Tab-separated table of C-alpha atoms in Angstrom:
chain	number	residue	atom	x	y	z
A	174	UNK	CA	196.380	141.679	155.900
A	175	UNK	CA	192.998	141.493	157.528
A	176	UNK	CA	193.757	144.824	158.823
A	177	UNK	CA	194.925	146.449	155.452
A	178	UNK	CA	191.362	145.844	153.610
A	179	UNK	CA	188.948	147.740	156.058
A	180	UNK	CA	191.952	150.662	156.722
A	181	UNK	CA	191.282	150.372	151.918
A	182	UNK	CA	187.566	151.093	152.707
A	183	UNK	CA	188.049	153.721	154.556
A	184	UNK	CA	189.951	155.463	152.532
A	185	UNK	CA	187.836	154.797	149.223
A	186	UNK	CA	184.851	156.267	151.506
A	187	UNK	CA	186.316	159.156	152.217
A	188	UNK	CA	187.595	159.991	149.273
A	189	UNK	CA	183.882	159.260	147.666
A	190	UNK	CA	182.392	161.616	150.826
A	191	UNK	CA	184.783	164.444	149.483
A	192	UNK	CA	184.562	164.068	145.917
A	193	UNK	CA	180.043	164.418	146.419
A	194	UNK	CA	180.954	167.474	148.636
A	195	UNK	CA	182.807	169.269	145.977
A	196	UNK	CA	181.389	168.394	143.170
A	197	UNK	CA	177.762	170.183	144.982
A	198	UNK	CA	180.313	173.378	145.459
A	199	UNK	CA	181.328	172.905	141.601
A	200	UNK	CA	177.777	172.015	140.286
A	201	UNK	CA	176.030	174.749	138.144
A	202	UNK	CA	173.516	176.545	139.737
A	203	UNK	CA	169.717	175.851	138.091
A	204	UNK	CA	169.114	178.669	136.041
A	205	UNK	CA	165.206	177.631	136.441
A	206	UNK	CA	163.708	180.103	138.706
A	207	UNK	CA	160.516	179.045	140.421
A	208	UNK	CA	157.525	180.021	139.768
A	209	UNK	CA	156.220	182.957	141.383
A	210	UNK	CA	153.530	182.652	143.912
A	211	UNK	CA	149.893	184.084	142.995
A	212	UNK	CA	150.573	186.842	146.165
A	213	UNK	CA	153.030	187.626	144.718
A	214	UNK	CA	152.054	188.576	141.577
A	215	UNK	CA	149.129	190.014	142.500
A	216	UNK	CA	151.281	192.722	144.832
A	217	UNK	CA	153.510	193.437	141.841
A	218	UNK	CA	150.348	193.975	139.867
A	219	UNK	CA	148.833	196.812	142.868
A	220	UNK	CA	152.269	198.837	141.939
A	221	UNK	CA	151.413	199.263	137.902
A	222	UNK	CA	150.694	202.455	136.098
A	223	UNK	CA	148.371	202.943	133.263
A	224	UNK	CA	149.285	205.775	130.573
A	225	UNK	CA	146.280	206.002	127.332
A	226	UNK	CA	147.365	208.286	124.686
A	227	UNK	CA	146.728	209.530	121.323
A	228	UNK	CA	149.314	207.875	118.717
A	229	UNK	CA	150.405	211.210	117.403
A	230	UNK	CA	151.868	211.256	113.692
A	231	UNK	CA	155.090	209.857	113.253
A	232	UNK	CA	155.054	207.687	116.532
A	233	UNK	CA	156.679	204.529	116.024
A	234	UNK	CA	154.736	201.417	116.902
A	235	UNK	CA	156.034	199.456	119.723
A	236	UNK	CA	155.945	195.631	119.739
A	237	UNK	CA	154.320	193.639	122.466
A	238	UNK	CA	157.282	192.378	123.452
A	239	UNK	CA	159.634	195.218	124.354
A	240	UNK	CA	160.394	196.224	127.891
A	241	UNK	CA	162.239	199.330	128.455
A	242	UNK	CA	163.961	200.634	131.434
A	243	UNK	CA	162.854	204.650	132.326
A	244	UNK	CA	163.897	207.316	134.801
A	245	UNK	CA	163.181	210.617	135.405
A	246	UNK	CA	166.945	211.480	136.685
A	247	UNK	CA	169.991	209.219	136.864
A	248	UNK	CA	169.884	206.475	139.815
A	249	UNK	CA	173.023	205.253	140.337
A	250	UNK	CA	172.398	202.231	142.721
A	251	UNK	CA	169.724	201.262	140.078
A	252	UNK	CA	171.941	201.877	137.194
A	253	UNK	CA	174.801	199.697	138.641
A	254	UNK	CA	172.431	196.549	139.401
A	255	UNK	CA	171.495	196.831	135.437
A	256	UNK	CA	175.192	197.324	134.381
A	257	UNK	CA	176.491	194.545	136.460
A	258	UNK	CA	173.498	192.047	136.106
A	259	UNK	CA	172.533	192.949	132.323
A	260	UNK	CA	172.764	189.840	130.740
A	261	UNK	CA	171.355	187.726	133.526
A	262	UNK	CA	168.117	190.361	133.460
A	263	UNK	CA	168.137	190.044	129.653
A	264	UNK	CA	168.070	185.943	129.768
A	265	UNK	CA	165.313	186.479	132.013
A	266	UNK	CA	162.861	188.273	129.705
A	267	UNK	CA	163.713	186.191	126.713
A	268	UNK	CA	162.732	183.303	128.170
A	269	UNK	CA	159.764	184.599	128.022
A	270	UNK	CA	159.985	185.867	124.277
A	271	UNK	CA	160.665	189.145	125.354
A	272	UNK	CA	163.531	191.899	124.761
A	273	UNK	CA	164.625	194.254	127.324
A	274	UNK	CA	166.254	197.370	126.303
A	275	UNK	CA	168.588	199.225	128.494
A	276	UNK	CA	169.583	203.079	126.232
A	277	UNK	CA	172.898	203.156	128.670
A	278	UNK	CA	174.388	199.682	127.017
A	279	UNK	CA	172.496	200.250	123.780
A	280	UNK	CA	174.281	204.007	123.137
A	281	UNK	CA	178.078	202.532	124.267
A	282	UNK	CA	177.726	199.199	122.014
A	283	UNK	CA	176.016	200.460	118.967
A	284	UNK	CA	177.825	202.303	116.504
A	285	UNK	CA	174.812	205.614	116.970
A	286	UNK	CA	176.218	207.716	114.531
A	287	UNK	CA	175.091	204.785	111.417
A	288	UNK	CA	172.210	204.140	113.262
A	289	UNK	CA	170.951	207.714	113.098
A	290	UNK	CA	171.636	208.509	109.908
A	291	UNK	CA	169.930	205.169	108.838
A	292	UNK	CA	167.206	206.014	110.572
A	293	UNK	CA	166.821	209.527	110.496
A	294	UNK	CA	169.019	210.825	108.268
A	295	UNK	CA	170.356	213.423	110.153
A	296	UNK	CA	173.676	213.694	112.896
A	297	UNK	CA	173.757	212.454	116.368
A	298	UNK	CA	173.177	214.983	118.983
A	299	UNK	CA	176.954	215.074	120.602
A	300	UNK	CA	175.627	215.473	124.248
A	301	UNK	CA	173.843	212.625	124.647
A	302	UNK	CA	175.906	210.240	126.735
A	303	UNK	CA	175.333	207.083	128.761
A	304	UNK	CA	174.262	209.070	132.030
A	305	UNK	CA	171.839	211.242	130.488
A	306	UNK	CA	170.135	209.545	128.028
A	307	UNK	CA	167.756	207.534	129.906
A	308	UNK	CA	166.687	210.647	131.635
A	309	UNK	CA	167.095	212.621	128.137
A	310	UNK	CA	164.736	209.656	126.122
A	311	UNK	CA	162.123	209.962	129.426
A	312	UNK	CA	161.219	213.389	129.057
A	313	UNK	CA	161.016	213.268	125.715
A	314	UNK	CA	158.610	209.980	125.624
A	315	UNK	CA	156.217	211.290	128.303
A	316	UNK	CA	156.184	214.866	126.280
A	317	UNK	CA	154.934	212.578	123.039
A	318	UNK	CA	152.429	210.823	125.647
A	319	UNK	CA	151.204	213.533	127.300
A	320	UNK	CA	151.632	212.647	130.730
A	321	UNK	CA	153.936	213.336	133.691
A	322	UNK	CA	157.066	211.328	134.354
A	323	UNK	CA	156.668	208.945	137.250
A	324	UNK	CA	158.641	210.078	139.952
A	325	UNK	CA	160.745	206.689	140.228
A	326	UNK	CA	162.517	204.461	138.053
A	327	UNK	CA	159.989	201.997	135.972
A	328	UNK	CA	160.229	199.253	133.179
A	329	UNK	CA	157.753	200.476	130.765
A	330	UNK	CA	156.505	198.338	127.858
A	331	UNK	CA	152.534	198.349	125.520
A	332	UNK	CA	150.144	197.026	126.996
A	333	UNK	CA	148.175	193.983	125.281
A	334	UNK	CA	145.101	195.614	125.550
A	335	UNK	CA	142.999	196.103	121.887
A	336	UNK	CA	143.335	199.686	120.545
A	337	UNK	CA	141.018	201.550	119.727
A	338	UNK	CA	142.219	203.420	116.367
A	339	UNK	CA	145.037	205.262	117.406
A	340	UNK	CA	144.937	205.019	121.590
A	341	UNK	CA	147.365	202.933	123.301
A	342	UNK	CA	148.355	202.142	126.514
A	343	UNK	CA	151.338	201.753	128.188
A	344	UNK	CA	152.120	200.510	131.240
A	345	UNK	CA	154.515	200.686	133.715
A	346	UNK	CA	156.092	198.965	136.605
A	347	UNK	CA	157.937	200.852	139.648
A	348	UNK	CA	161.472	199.405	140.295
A	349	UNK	CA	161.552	197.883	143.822
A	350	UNK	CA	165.219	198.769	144.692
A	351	UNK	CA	165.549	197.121	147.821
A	352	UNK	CA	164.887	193.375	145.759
A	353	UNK	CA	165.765	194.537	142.445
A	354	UNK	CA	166.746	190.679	141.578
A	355	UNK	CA	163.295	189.617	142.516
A	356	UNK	CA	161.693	192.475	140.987
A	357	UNK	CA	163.069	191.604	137.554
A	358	UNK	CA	162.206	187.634	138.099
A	359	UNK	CA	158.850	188.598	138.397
A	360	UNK	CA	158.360	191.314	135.850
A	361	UNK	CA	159.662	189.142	133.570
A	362	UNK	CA	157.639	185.913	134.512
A	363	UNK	CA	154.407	187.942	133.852
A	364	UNK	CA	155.687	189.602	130.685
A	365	UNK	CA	154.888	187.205	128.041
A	366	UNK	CA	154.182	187.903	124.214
A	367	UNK	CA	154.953	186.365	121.080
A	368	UNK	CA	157.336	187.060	118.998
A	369	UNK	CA	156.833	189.912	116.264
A	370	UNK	CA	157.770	188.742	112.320
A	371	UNK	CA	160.053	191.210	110.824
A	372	UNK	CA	160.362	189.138	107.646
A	373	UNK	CA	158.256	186.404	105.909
A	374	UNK	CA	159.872	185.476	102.985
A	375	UNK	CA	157.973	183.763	99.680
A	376	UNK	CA	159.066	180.902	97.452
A	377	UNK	CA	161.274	181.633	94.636
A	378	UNK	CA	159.287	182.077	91.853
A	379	UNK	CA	160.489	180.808	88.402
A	380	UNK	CA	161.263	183.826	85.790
A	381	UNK	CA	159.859	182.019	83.008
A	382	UNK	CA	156.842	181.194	84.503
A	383	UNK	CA	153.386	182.832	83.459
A	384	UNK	CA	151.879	184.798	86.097
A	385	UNK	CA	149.912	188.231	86.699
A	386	UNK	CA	152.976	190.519	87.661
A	387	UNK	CA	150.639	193.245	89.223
A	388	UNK	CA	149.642	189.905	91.840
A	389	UNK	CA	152.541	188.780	92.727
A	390	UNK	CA	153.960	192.923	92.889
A	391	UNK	CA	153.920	193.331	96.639
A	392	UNK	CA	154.918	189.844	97.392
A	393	UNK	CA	158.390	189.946	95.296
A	394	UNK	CA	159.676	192.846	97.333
A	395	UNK	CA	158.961	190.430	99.756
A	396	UNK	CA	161.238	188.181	98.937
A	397	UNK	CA	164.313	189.757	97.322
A	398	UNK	CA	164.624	192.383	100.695
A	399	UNK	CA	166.689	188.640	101.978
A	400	UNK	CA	169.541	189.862	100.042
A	401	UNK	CA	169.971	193.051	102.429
A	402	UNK	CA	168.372	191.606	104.860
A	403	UNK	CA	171.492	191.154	107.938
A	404	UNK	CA	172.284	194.997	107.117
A	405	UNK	CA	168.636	196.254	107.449
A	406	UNK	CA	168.170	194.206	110.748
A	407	UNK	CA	171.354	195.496	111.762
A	408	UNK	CA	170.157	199.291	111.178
A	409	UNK	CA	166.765	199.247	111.631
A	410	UNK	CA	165.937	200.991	114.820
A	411	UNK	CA	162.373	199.310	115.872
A	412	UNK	CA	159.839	200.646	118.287
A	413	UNK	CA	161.557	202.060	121.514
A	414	UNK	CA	164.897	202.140	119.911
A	415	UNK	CA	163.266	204.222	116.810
A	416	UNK	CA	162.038	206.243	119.116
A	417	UNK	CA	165.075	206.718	120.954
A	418	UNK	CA	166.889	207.781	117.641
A	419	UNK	CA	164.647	210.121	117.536
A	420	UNK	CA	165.595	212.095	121.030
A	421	UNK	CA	169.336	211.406	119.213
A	422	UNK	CA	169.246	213.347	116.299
A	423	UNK	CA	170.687	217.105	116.482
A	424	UNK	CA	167.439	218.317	115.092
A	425	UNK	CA	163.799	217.120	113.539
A	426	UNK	CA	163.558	216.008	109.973
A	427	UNK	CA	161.374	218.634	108.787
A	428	UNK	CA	160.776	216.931	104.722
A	429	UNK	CA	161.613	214.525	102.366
A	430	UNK	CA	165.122	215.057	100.226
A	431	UNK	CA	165.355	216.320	96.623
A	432	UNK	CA	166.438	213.855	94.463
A	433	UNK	CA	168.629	215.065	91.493
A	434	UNK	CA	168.922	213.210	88.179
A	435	UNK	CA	172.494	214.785	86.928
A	436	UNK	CA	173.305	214.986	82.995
A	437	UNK	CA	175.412	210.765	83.584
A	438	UNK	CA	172.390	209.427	85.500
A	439	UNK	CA	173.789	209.356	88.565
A	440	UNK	CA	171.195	209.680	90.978
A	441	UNK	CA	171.491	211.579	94.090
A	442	UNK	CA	169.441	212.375	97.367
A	443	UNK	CA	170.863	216.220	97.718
A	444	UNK	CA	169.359	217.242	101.627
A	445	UNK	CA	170.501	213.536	102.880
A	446	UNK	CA	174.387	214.339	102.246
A	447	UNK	CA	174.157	214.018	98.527
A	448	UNK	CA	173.678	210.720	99.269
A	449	UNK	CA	173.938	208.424	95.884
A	450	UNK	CA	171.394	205.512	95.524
A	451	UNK	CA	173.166	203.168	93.025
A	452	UNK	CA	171.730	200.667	90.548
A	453	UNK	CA	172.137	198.710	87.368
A	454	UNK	CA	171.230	200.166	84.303
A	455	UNK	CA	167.879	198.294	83.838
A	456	UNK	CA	166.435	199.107	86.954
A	457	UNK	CA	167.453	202.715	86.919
A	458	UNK	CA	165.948	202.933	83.616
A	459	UNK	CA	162.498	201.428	85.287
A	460	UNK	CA	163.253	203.986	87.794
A	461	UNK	CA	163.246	207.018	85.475
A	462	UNK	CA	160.585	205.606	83.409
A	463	UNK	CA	158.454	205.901	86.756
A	464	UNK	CA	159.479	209.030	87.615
A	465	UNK	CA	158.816	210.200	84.256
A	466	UNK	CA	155.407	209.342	84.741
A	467	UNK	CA	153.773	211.219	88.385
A	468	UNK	CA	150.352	209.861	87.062
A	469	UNK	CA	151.492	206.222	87.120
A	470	UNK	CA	151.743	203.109	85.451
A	471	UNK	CA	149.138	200.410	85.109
A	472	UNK	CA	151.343	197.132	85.021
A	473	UNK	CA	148.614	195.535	82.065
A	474	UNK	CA	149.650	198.344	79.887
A	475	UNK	CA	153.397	198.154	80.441
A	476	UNK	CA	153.926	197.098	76.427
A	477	UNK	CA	152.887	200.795	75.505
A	478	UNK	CA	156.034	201.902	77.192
A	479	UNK	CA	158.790	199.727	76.129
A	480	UNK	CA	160.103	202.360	73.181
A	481	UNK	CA	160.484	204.743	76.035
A	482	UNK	CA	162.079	202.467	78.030
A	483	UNK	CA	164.293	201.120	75.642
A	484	UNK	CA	165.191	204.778	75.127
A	485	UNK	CA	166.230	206.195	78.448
A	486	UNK	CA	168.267	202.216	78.530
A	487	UNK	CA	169.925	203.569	75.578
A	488	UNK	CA	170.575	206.718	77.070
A	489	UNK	CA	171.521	206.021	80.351
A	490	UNK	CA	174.318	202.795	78.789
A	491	UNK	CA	175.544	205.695	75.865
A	492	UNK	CA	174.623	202.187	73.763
A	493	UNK	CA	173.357	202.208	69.884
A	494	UNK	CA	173.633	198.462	69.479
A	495	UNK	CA	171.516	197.015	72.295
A	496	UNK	CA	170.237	193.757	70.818
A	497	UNK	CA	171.710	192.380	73.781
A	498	UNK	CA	169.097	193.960	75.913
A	499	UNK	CA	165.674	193.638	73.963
A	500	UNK	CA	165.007	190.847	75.415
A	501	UNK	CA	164.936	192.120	78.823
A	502	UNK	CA	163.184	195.154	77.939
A	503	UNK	CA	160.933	192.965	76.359
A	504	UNK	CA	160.411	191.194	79.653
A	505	UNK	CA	160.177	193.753	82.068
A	506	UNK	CA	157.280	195.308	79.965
A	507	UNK	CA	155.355	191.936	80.126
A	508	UNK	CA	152.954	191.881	82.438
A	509	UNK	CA	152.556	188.433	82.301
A	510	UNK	CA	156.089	188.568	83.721
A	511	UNK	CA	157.596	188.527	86.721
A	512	UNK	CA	160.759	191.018	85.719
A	513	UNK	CA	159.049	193.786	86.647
A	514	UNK	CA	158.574	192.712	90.008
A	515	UNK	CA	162.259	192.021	90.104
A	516	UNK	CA	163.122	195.441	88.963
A	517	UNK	CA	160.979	197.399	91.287
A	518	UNK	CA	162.191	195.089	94.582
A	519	UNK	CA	166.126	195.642	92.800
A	520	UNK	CA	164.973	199.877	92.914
A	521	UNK	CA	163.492	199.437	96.201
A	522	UNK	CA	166.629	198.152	97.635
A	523	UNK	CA	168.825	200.623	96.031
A	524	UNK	CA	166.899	203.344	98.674
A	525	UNK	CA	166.279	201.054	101.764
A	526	UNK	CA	170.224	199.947	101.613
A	527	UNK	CA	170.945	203.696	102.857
A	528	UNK	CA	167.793	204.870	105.126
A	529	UNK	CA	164.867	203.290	106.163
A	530	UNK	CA	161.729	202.324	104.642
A	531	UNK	CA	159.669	204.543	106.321
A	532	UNK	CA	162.132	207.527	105.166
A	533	UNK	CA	162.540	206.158	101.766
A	534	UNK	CA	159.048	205.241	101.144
A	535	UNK	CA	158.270	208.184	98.359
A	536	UNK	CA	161.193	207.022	96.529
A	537	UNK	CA	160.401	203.599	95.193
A	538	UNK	CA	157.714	202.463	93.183
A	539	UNK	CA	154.408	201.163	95.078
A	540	UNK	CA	150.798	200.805	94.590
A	541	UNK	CA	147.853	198.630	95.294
A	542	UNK	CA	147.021	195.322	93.342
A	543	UNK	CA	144.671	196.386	90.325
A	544	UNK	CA	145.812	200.083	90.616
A	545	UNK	CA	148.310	202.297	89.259
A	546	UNK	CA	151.785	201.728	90.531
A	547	UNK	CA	154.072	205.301	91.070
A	548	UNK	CA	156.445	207.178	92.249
A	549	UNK	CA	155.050	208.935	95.390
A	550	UNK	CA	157.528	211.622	95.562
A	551	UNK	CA	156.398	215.699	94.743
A	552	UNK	CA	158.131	216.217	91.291
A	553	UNK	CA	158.814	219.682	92.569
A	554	UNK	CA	161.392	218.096	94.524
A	555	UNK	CA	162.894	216.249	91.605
A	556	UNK	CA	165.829	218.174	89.804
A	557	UNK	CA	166.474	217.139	86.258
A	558	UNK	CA	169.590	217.728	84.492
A	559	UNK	CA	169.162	215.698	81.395
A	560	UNK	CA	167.267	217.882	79.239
């Protein structure tokens, strides 16, 4: 017996000893990466490149916080660290509030074809692939910038520096390849920015409530674009990835669409695919009211057009007996209102559900507070078939 107990210790030891050992081989590694000596940020910092250019028309703004990966042709050993360590290099940057975009992954898990029309309306180009357009989206970014493509592969974002009107800077880092896990590390630990807001939303405001609706005009579009918000977010192609879109389509959107008005009030965006931008009968008949109108309306002197409004309602429903409705027509002329606001967000939506704002802009109704709110759109691109 006096032998048994200290032949029980030894085994309750040992078995302790070999349960520490494997639960060290089982533990999960410390994602926590330490922090990078001043050396050796300062060497990473000898490698940058500068690049100041002119913001030429139609060049999307990139936010602070992108990071995009660039190369002049196709590096495979590069390309394969990415693939295989993508996440783990994405984790990295977001930690620091930052987004890292790689075109390879981004053309094989997006659905491109939506995207492009979206953004662009107009058809992918078919021989873009994931080999060739990183190399593709390069040449065509440095042509924009005016400045030759680095000879290696670089992560490229904007640089935080203030711009002066319409110069920016980019800047970009050289990929050391023989550390490429250390390289990213420290890229990322020194790439820091805030995150950009896409949306601010307002309070609900309360319908029957008096208020000026030419104030409160910008602010409700605001607030009802939350009701297609997740499919606009989903879409909309922002900074790099606009610009990549861009290199995507088969050829360069030269002008705006014509919009039609056919004889049933359908209405129909004829160079984007006949494309038709739907809506309720109220806010279509705000719609053609505005269009009606290229000069514009003043929202204080909305009550002089409520018989034409009621009108085109009446036209547009094939309804006589609209008692139903006065109300509402009553309403949306009001300026004390907020109906009119709703209207013009509802219209707004109607476009910016198929293509993006900054396509669809002309379409919808906008204007300064205090000024005349209007259609932007040439009316020589507007085709009537109701007369």
């Amino acid at each position: 017996m006096s032998l048994l107990i200290p032949l029980l210790l030894l085994v309750v030891i040992a078995f302790i000893l070999c349960f520490k050992k494997n639960s060290k081989r089982f533990r999960p590694k410390d994602d926590k990466t330490a922090t990078p000596s001043k050396e050796e940020i300062n060497l990473l910092l000898t490698t940058r490149i500068s690049y100041d250019f002119e913001l030429p028309g139609g060049f999307s703004d990139i936010p602070y916080n992108q990071i995009i990966y660039m190369e002049q042709t196709y590096n495979p050993v590069i390309n394969a660290y990415i693939q295989a360590n993508l996440t783990s290099i994405q984790e990295k940057y977001a930690e620091r509030s930052c987004k890292f975009i790689y075109l390879p992954y981004w053309v094989d898990k997006n659905d491109l074809q939506e995207l492009a029309i979206y953004n662009s309306a107009q058809s992918l180009n078919s021989t873009i692939d994931s080999k060739n357009i990183t190399p593709h989206f390069t040449k065509k970014f440095f042509d924009w910038i005016g400045h030759n493509i680095p000879n290696v592969p670089v992560v490229i974002s904007i640089s935080r520096r203030p711009a002066n009107g319409r110069t920016r800077s980019f800047v970009a880092f050289p990929i050391n390849d023989a550390d490429m896990e250390s390289f990213f590390t420290l890229h990322a630990y020194i790439t820091i920015y805030p995150h950009d807001t896409f949306y601010q939303l307002i309070p609900e405001q309360d319908e029957n409530a008096p208020l000026d609706a030419d104030e409160y005009f910008n602010s409700e579009a605001k607030r009802l674009m939350h009701e297609i918000r997740e499919r606009v977010s989903r879409l909309q192609a922002i900074g790099f990835c606009d610009l990549a879109i861009k290199t995507l389509v088969s050829k360069t959107l030269t002008s705006q669409s014509r919009l039609q008005i056919t004889k049933d009030f359908r209405i129909l965006l004829t160079d984007y695919d006949n494309t038709e931008i739907t809506m309720t009968p109220l806010p279509k008949a705000v719609f053609i009211l505005f269009l009606k109108h290229p000069e514009g309306i003043l929202f204080k002197e909305l009550p002089q057009y409520r018989g034409e409004l009621l009108e085109i309602y009446k036209r547009i429903t094939n309804r006589e007996n609209i008692q139903d409705i006065v109300e509402s027509i009553e309403q949306v002329t009001n300026p004390q209102r907020n109906s009119i606001n709703e209207k013009c967000s509802r219209i707004r939506e109607a476009f910016i559900a198929h293509f993006d704002e900054s396509l669809m802009k002309p379409y919808f109704i906008t204007g300064e507070r205090g000024q005349t709110k209007k259609i932007a759109l040439d009316r020589a691109l507007v085709i009537w078939e109701l007369e």
